[in-house]
Amino acid sequence: MKLDVIVARADELIVMGQQVVATRRSSGYGSDVVESAPMKGFRAAVLSFIDRVYGRDHPHFSEFEVSTNDSWFYNAEHGLAIVKSIRDEIAGGWLLTIRGLVAAEVFANFLEMAGHLLESGYKDPAAVMAGSVLEEHLRQLCNKHAIPIDEQKNDRKVPKKADRLNAELAAWTAYSKLDHKQITAWLDLRNNAAHGNYSAYTAEQVAQLLAGVTNFMVRIPA
């Protein structure tokens, strides 16, 4: 999903929250209330949004869930403030930045492990691991450019193959034709390793694969 689409949805939720706040009236018990039906709709819509964007384990989800568990005016006010904060966070690029940093750290760890395997004489698992990191990076790039990473086959969604992702990213000009050609070669090496064609490549080529994938991920971050 594109960033501007996520921000637009957050804006819609802010308007929804403002409409709920506008229903403020006296409860007769010292604290004002808002209409319960619009409040419940606002709450459900925002929780669904947070779940899709951040996940249920994120503090935003639990904070909003607890803050909006009734129809007092302050519940609506707090909920609206949380949505505005989330909207500013997403629009400022923090969501994608944090995800990118986490992914980069994980990938770096796997590439380091692949390097250790290669140094220990295990070129084949090193090639498979490096190729898997490359494929996952391609998926991250597809997400960044709003390119679907799944396709419909026999009434169910299945992940697109890495070669297909590479072709679609190149067509989108996410990177150059030269990068596309090089990635095709890297994926071919990975496939040979995964299918037991160990004589089709050398340890030196695996070392070049590791260095190349690392450089590519630095130049073309997800």
mmCIF file of C-alpha atoms in Angstrom:
data_model
loop_
_atom_site.group_PDB
_atom_site.id
_atom_site.type_symbol
_atom_site.label_atom_id
_atom_site.label_comp_id
_atom_site.label_asym_id
_atom_site.label_seq_id
_atom_site.Cartn_x
_atom_site.Cartn_y
_atom_site.Cartn_z
ATOM 1 C CA MET A 1 0.000 0.000 0.000
ATOM 2 C CA LYS A 2 1.389 3.415 -0.950
ATOM 3 C CA LEU A 3 2.282 5.888 1.779
ATOM 4 C CA ASP A 4 -0.078 8.557 0.436
ATOM 5 C CA VAL A 5 -2.979 6.076 0.573
ATOM 6 C CA ILE A 6 -2.217 5.308 4.228
ATOM 7 C CA VAL A 7 -2.019 9.019 5.069
ATOM 8 C CA ALA A 8 -5.298 9.664 3.218
ATOM 9 C CA ARG A 9 -7.011 6.952 5.275
ATOM 10 C CA ALA A 10 -5.621 8.499 8.471
ATOM 11 C CA ASP A 11 -7.094 11.841 7.369
ATOM 12 C CA GLU A 12 -10.474 10.168 6.876
ATOM 13 C CA LEU A 13 -10.296 8.732 10.387
ATOM 14 C CA ILE A 14 -9.450 12.160 11.802
ATOM 15 C CA VAL A 15 -12.569 13.590 10.146
ATOM 16 C CA MET A 16 -14.573 10.690 11.568
ATOM 17 C CA GLY A 17 -13.182 11.420 15.036
ATOM 18 C CA GLN A 18 -13.987 15.124 14.711
ATOM 19 C CA GLN A 19 -17.569 14.235 13.814
ATOM 20 C CA VAL A 20 -17.800 12.095 16.940
ATOM 21 C CA VAL A 21 -16.381 14.908 19.109
ATOM 22 C CA ALA A 22 -18.992 17.249 17.603
ATOM 23 C CA THR A 23 -21.776 15.112 19.125
ATOM 24 C CA ARG A 24 -20.716 16.219 22.611
ATOM 25 C CA ARG A 25 -23.568 16.709 25.077
ATOM 26 C CA SER A 26 -24.103 16.797 28.804
ATOM 27 C CA SER A 27 -24.657 13.496 30.530
ATOM 28 C CA GLY A 28 -26.149 14.996 33.656
ATOM 29 C CA TYR A 29 -23.498 13.203 35.721
ATOM 30 C CA GLY A 30 -20.740 15.797 35.666
ATOM 31 C CA SER A 31 -18.902 14.601 32.550
ATOM 32 C CA ASP A 32 -19.950 15.130 28.948
ATOM 33 C CA VAL A 33 -20.574 12.239 26.582
ATOM 34 C CA VAL A 34 -20.652 11.659 22.817
ATOM 35 C CA GLU A 35 -23.069 9.594 20.741
ATOM 36 C CA SER A 36 -22.227 5.952 21.332
ATOM 37 C CA ALA A 37 -22.946 4.583 17.840
ATOM 38 C CA PRO A 38 -20.591 6.968 15.952
ATOM 39 C CA MET A 39 -18.015 6.448 18.711
ATOM 40 C CA LYS A 40 -18.132 2.688 18.281
ATOM 41 C CA GLY A 41 -17.788 3.036 14.506
ATOM 42 C CA PHE A 42 -14.806 5.376 14.936
ATOM 43 C CA ARG A 43 -13.193 2.990 17.407
ATOM 44 C CA ALA A 44 -13.639 -0.067 15.182
ATOM 45 C CA ALA A 45 -12.315 1.740 12.087
ATOM 46 C CA VAL A 46 -9.208 3.054 13.844
ATOM 47 C CA LEU A 47 -8.376 -0.259 15.516
ATOM 48 C CA SER A 48 -8.625 -1.972 12.120
ATOM 49 C CA PHE A 49 -6.352 0.686 10.613
ATOM 50 C CA ILE A 50 -3.727 0.385 13.362
ATOM 51 C CA ASP A 51 -3.825 -3.409 13.137
ATOM 52 C CA ARG A 52 -3.185 -3.332 9.365
ATOM 53 C CA VAL A 53 -0.442 -0.703 9.505
ATOM 54 C CA TYR A 54 1.375 -1.538 12.754
ATOM 55 C CA GLY A 55 -0.020 -4.820 14.050
ATOM 56 C CA ARG A 56 -1.910 -5.617 17.256
ATOM 57 C CA ASP A 57 1.269 -5.834 19.323
ATOM 58 C CA HIS A 58 2.180 -2.195 18.697
ATOM 59 C CA PRO A 59 1.662 0.267 21.612
ATOM 60 C CA HIS A 60 -0.568 2.420 19.383
ATOM 61 C CA PHE A 61 -3.119 -0.400 19.242
ATOM 62 C CA SER A 62 -3.318 -1.011 22.997
ATOM 63 C CA GLU A 63 -3.227 2.726 23.792
ATOM 64 C CA PHE A 64 -6.132 3.493 21.481
ATOM 65 C CA GLU A 65 -8.066 0.402 22.580
ATOM 66 C CA VAL A 66 -7.857 1.387 26.259
ATOM 67 C CA SER A 67 -8.426 5.114 25.680
ATOM 68 C CA THR A 68 -11.645 4.622 23.701
ATOM 69 C CA ASN A 69 -13.382 1.901 25.708
ATOM 70 C CA ASP A 70 -16.384 4.104 26.518
ATOM 71 C CA SER A 71 -18.399 7.012 25.096
ATOM 72 C CA TRP A 72 -17.327 9.790 27.409
ATOM 73 C CA PHE A 73 -16.242 12.982 25.680
ATOM 74 C CA TYR A 74 -12.670 12.528 26.926
ATOM 75 C CA ASN A 75 -12.585 9.049 25.289
ATOM 76 C CA ALA A 76 -13.326 10.617 21.912
ATOM 77 C CA GLU A 77 -10.837 13.434 22.520
ATOM 78 C CA HIS A 78 -8.062 11.030 23.475
ATOM 79 C CA GLY A 79 -8.823 8.763 20.523
ATOM 80 C CA LEU A 80 -8.730 11.666 18.096
ATOM 81 C CA ALA A 81 -5.422 12.875 19.526
ATOM 82 C CA ILE A 82 -3.894 9.409 19.076
ATOM 83 C CA VAL A 83 -5.023 9.211 15.438
ATOM 84 C CA LYS A 84 -3.555 12.660 14.739
ATOM 85 C CA SER A 85 -0.263 11.562 16.284
ATOM 86 C CA ILE A 86 -0.242 8.390 14.179
ATOM 87 C CA ARG A 87 -1.015 10.385 11.040
ATOM 88 C CA ASP A 88 1.905 12.764 11.674
ATOM 89 C CA GLU A 89 4.212 9.816 12.357
ATOM 90 C CA ILE A 90 3.308 8.098 9.093
ATOM 91 C CA ALA A 91 3.414 11.300 7.012
ATOM 92 C CA GLY A 92 6.845 12.078 8.455
ATOM 93 C CA GLY A 93 8.196 8.793 7.098
ATOM 94 C CA TRP A 94 8.877 7.203 10.475
ATOM 95 C CA LEU A 95 6.850 4.077 9.728
ATOM 96 C CA LEU A 96 8.825 3.147 6.605
ATOM 97 C CA THR A 97 12.115 4.294 8.124
ATOM 98 C CA ILE A 98 11.766 2.043 11.160
ATOM 99 C CA ARG A 99 10.680 -0.954 9.068
ATOM 100 C CA GLY A 100 13.561 -0.373 6.694
ATOM 101 C CA LEU A 101 16.101 -0.159 9.505
ATOM 102 C CA VAL A 102 14.829 -3.361 11.114
ATOM 103 C CA ALA A 103 14.893 -5.213 7.793
ATOM 104 C CA ALA A 104 18.387 -3.893 6.990
ATOM 105 C CA GLU A 105 19.701 -5.107 10.348
ATOM 106 C CA VAL A 106 18.192 -8.564 9.880
ATOM 107 C CA PHE A 107 19.545 -8.822 6.333
ATOM 108 C CA ALA A 108 23.008 -7.694 7.455
ATOM 109 C CA ASN A 109 23.038 -10.462 10.077
ATOM 110 C CA PHE A 110 22.133 -13.119 7.502
ATOM 111 C CA LEU A 111 24.752 -11.855 5.045
ATOM 112 C CA GLU A 112 27.339 -11.961 7.820
ATOM 113 C CA MET A 113 26.344 -15.564 8.567
ATOM 114 C CA ALA A 114 26.658 -16.382 4.863
ATOM 115 C CA GLY A 115 30.132 -14.856 4.890
ATOM 116 C CA HIS A 116 31.172 -17.066 7.805
ATOM 117 C CA LEU A 117 29.825 -20.149 6.015
ATOM 118 C CA LEU A 118 31.817 -19.283 2.902
ATOM 119 C CA GLU A 119 35.004 -18.707 4.908
ATOM 120 C CA SER A 120 34.487 -22.120 6.504
ATOM 121 C CA GLY A 121 34.303 -23.776 3.112
ATOM 122 C CA TYR A 122 30.521 -24.071 2.831
ATOM 123 C CA LYS A 123 29.928 -22.190 -0.404
ATOM 124 C CA ASP A 124 26.595 -23.869 -1.179
ATOM 125 C CA PRO A 125 24.562 -22.907 1.928
ATOM 126 C CA ALA A 126 26.234 -19.487 1.761
ATOM 127 C CA ALA A 127 24.885 -19.042 -1.781
ATOM 128 C CA VAL A 128 21.377 -20.118 -0.764
ATOM 129 C CA MET A 129 21.358 -17.760 2.224
ATOM 130 C CA ALA A 130 22.621 -14.770 0.226
ATOM 131 C CA GLY A 131 20.101 -15.472 -2.512
ATOM 132 C CA SER A 132 17.276 -15.650 0.014
ATOM 133 C CA VAL A 133 18.280 -12.268 1.443
ATOM 134 C CA LEU A 134 18.283 -10.835 -2.071
ATOM 135 C CA GLU A 135 14.816 -12.240 -2.794
ATOM 136 C CA GLU A 136 13.396 -10.810 0.416
ATOM 137 C CA HIS A 137 14.947 -7.437 -0.386
ATOM 138 C CA LEU A 138 13.188 -7.538 -3.756
ATOM 139 C CA ARG A 139 9.906 -8.127 -1.944
ATOM 140 C CA GLN A 140 10.594 -5.163 0.313
ATOM 141 C CA LEU A 141 11.298 -3.023 -2.741
ATOM 142 C CA CYS A 142 8.017 -4.152 -4.298
ATOM 143 C CA ASN A 143 6.165 -3.089 -1.160
ATOM 144 C CA LYS A 144 7.939 0.270 -1.305
ATOM 145 C CA HIS A 145 6.803 0.822 -4.897
ATOM 146 C CA ALA A 146 3.308 -0.634 -4.387
ATOM 147 C CA ILE A 147 4.002 -3.598 -6.673
ATOM 148 C CA PRO A 148 1.959 -6.700 -5.669
ATOM 149 C CA ILE A 149 4.170 -9.514 -4.391
ATOM 150 C CA ASP A 150 1.466 -12.186 -4.760
ATOM 151 C CA GLU A 151 -0.578 -13.421 -7.687
ATOM 152 C CA GLN A 152 -3.820 -15.376 -8.045
ATOM 153 C CA LYS A 153 -3.465 -19.035 -9.039
ATOM 154 C CA ASN A 154 -6.176 -21.688 -8.767
ATOM 155 C CA ASP A 155 -8.387 -19.512 -6.559
ATOM 156 C CA ARG A 156 -5.629 -18.730 -4.090
ATOM 157 C CA LYS A 157 -2.846 -16.212 -3.699
ATOM 158 C CA VAL A 158 0.723 -17.432 -4.123
ATOM 159 C CA PRO A 159 4.001 -15.497 -3.832
ATOM 160 C CA LYS A 160 5.503 -14.328 -7.108
ATOM 161 C CA LYS A 161 8.851 -15.850 -8.010
ATOM 162 C CA ALA A 162 11.966 -13.724 -7.548
ATOM 163 C CA ASP A 163 12.586 -13.476 -11.314
ATOM 164 C CA ARG A 164 9.105 -12.007 -11.762
ATOM 165 C CA LEU A 165 9.668 -9.486 -8.977
ATOM 166 C CA ASN A 166 12.991 -8.515 -10.544
ATOM 167 C CA ALA A 167 11.364 -7.962 -13.942
ATOM 168 C CA GLU A 168 8.519 -5.872 -12.517
ATOM 169 C CA LEU A 169 10.861 -3.733 -10.433
ATOM 170 C CA ALA A 170 13.035 -3.057 -13.473
ATOM 171 C CA ALA A 171 9.966 -2.169 -15.532
ATOM 172 C CA TRP A 172 8.953 0.243 -12.765
ATOM 173 C CA THR A 173 12.502 1.702 -13.006
ATOM 174 C CA ALA A 174 13.131 0.987 -9.336
ATOM 175 C CA TYR A 175 16.678 0.281 -10.532
ATOM 176 C CA SER A 176 18.643 0.129 -13.777
ATOM 177 C CA LYS A 177 18.614 -2.483 -16.538
ATOM 178 C CA LEU A 178 22.182 -3.324 -15.566
ATOM 179 C CA ASP A 179 21.021 -4.073 -12.015
ATOM 180 C CA HIS A 180 18.205 -6.192 -13.453
ATOM 181 C CA LYS A 181 20.665 -8.225 -15.497
ATOM 182 C CA GLN A 182 23.010 -8.696 -12.538
ATOM 183 C CA ILE A 183 20.183 -9.747 -10.219
ATOM 184 C CA THR A 184 19.075 -12.322 -12.794
ATOM 185 C CA ALA A 185 22.576 -13.824 -12.668
ATOM 186 C CA TRP A 186 22.608 -13.813 -8.857
ATOM 187 C CA LEU A 187 19.234 -15.535 -8.704
ATOM 188 C CA ASP A 188 20.437 -18.122 -11.208
ATOM 189 C CA LEU A 189 23.423 -18.882 -8.952
ATOM 190 C CA ARG A 190 21.113 -19.175 -5.939
ATOM 191 C CA ASN A 191 18.805 -21.543 -7.838
ATOM 192 C CA ASN A 192 21.739 -23.749 -8.832
ATOM 193 C CA ALA A 193 22.770 -23.954 -5.164
ATOM 194 C CA ALA A 194 19.206 -24.671 -4.020
ATOM 195 C CA HIS A 195 18.790 -27.477 -6.582
ATOM 196 C CA GLY A 196 22.116 -29.157 -5.893
ATOM 197 C CA ASN A 197 23.965 -28.021 -9.024
ATOM 198 C CA TYR A 198 27.051 -27.300 -6.959
ATOM 199 C CA SER A 199 29.527 -27.592 -9.830
ATOM 200 C CA ALA A 200 27.800 -24.800 -11.776
ATOM 201 C CA TYR A 201 29.539 -22.076 -9.733
ATOM 202 C CA THR A 202 32.667 -21.494 -7.654
ATOM 203 C CA ALA A 203 33.402 -20.206 -4.177
ATOM 204 C CA GLU A 204 34.796 -17.057 -5.778
ATOM 205 C CA GLN A 205 31.475 -16.443 -7.516
ATOM 206 C CA VAL A 206 29.651 -16.865 -4.201
ATOM 207 C CA ALA A 207 31.993 -14.285 -2.673
ATOM 208 C CA GLN A 208 31.101 -11.936 -5.543
ATOM 209 C CA LEU A 209 27.426 -12.672 -4.913
ATOM 210 C CA LEU A 210 27.745 -11.687 -1.250
ATOM 211 C CA ALA A 211 29.618 -8.487 -2.046
ATOM 212 C CA GLY A 212 27.245 -7.624 -4.871
ATOM 213 C CA VAL A 213 24.054 -8.169 -2.871
ATOM 214 C CA THR A 214 25.432 -6.114 0.015
ATOM 215 C CA ASN A 215 26.342 -3.247 -2.308
ATOM 216 C CA PHE A 216 22.990 -3.418 -4.107
ATOM 217 C CA MET A 217 21.036 -3.216 -0.847
ATOM 218 C CA VAL A 218 23.036 -0.164 0.231
ATOM 219 C CA ARG A 219 22.519 1.584 -3.105
ATOM 220 C CA ILE A 220 18.843 0.646 -3.490
ATOM 221 C CA PRO A 221 17.343 0.613 0.024
ATOM 222 C CA ALA A 222 13.826 -0.679 0.597
#
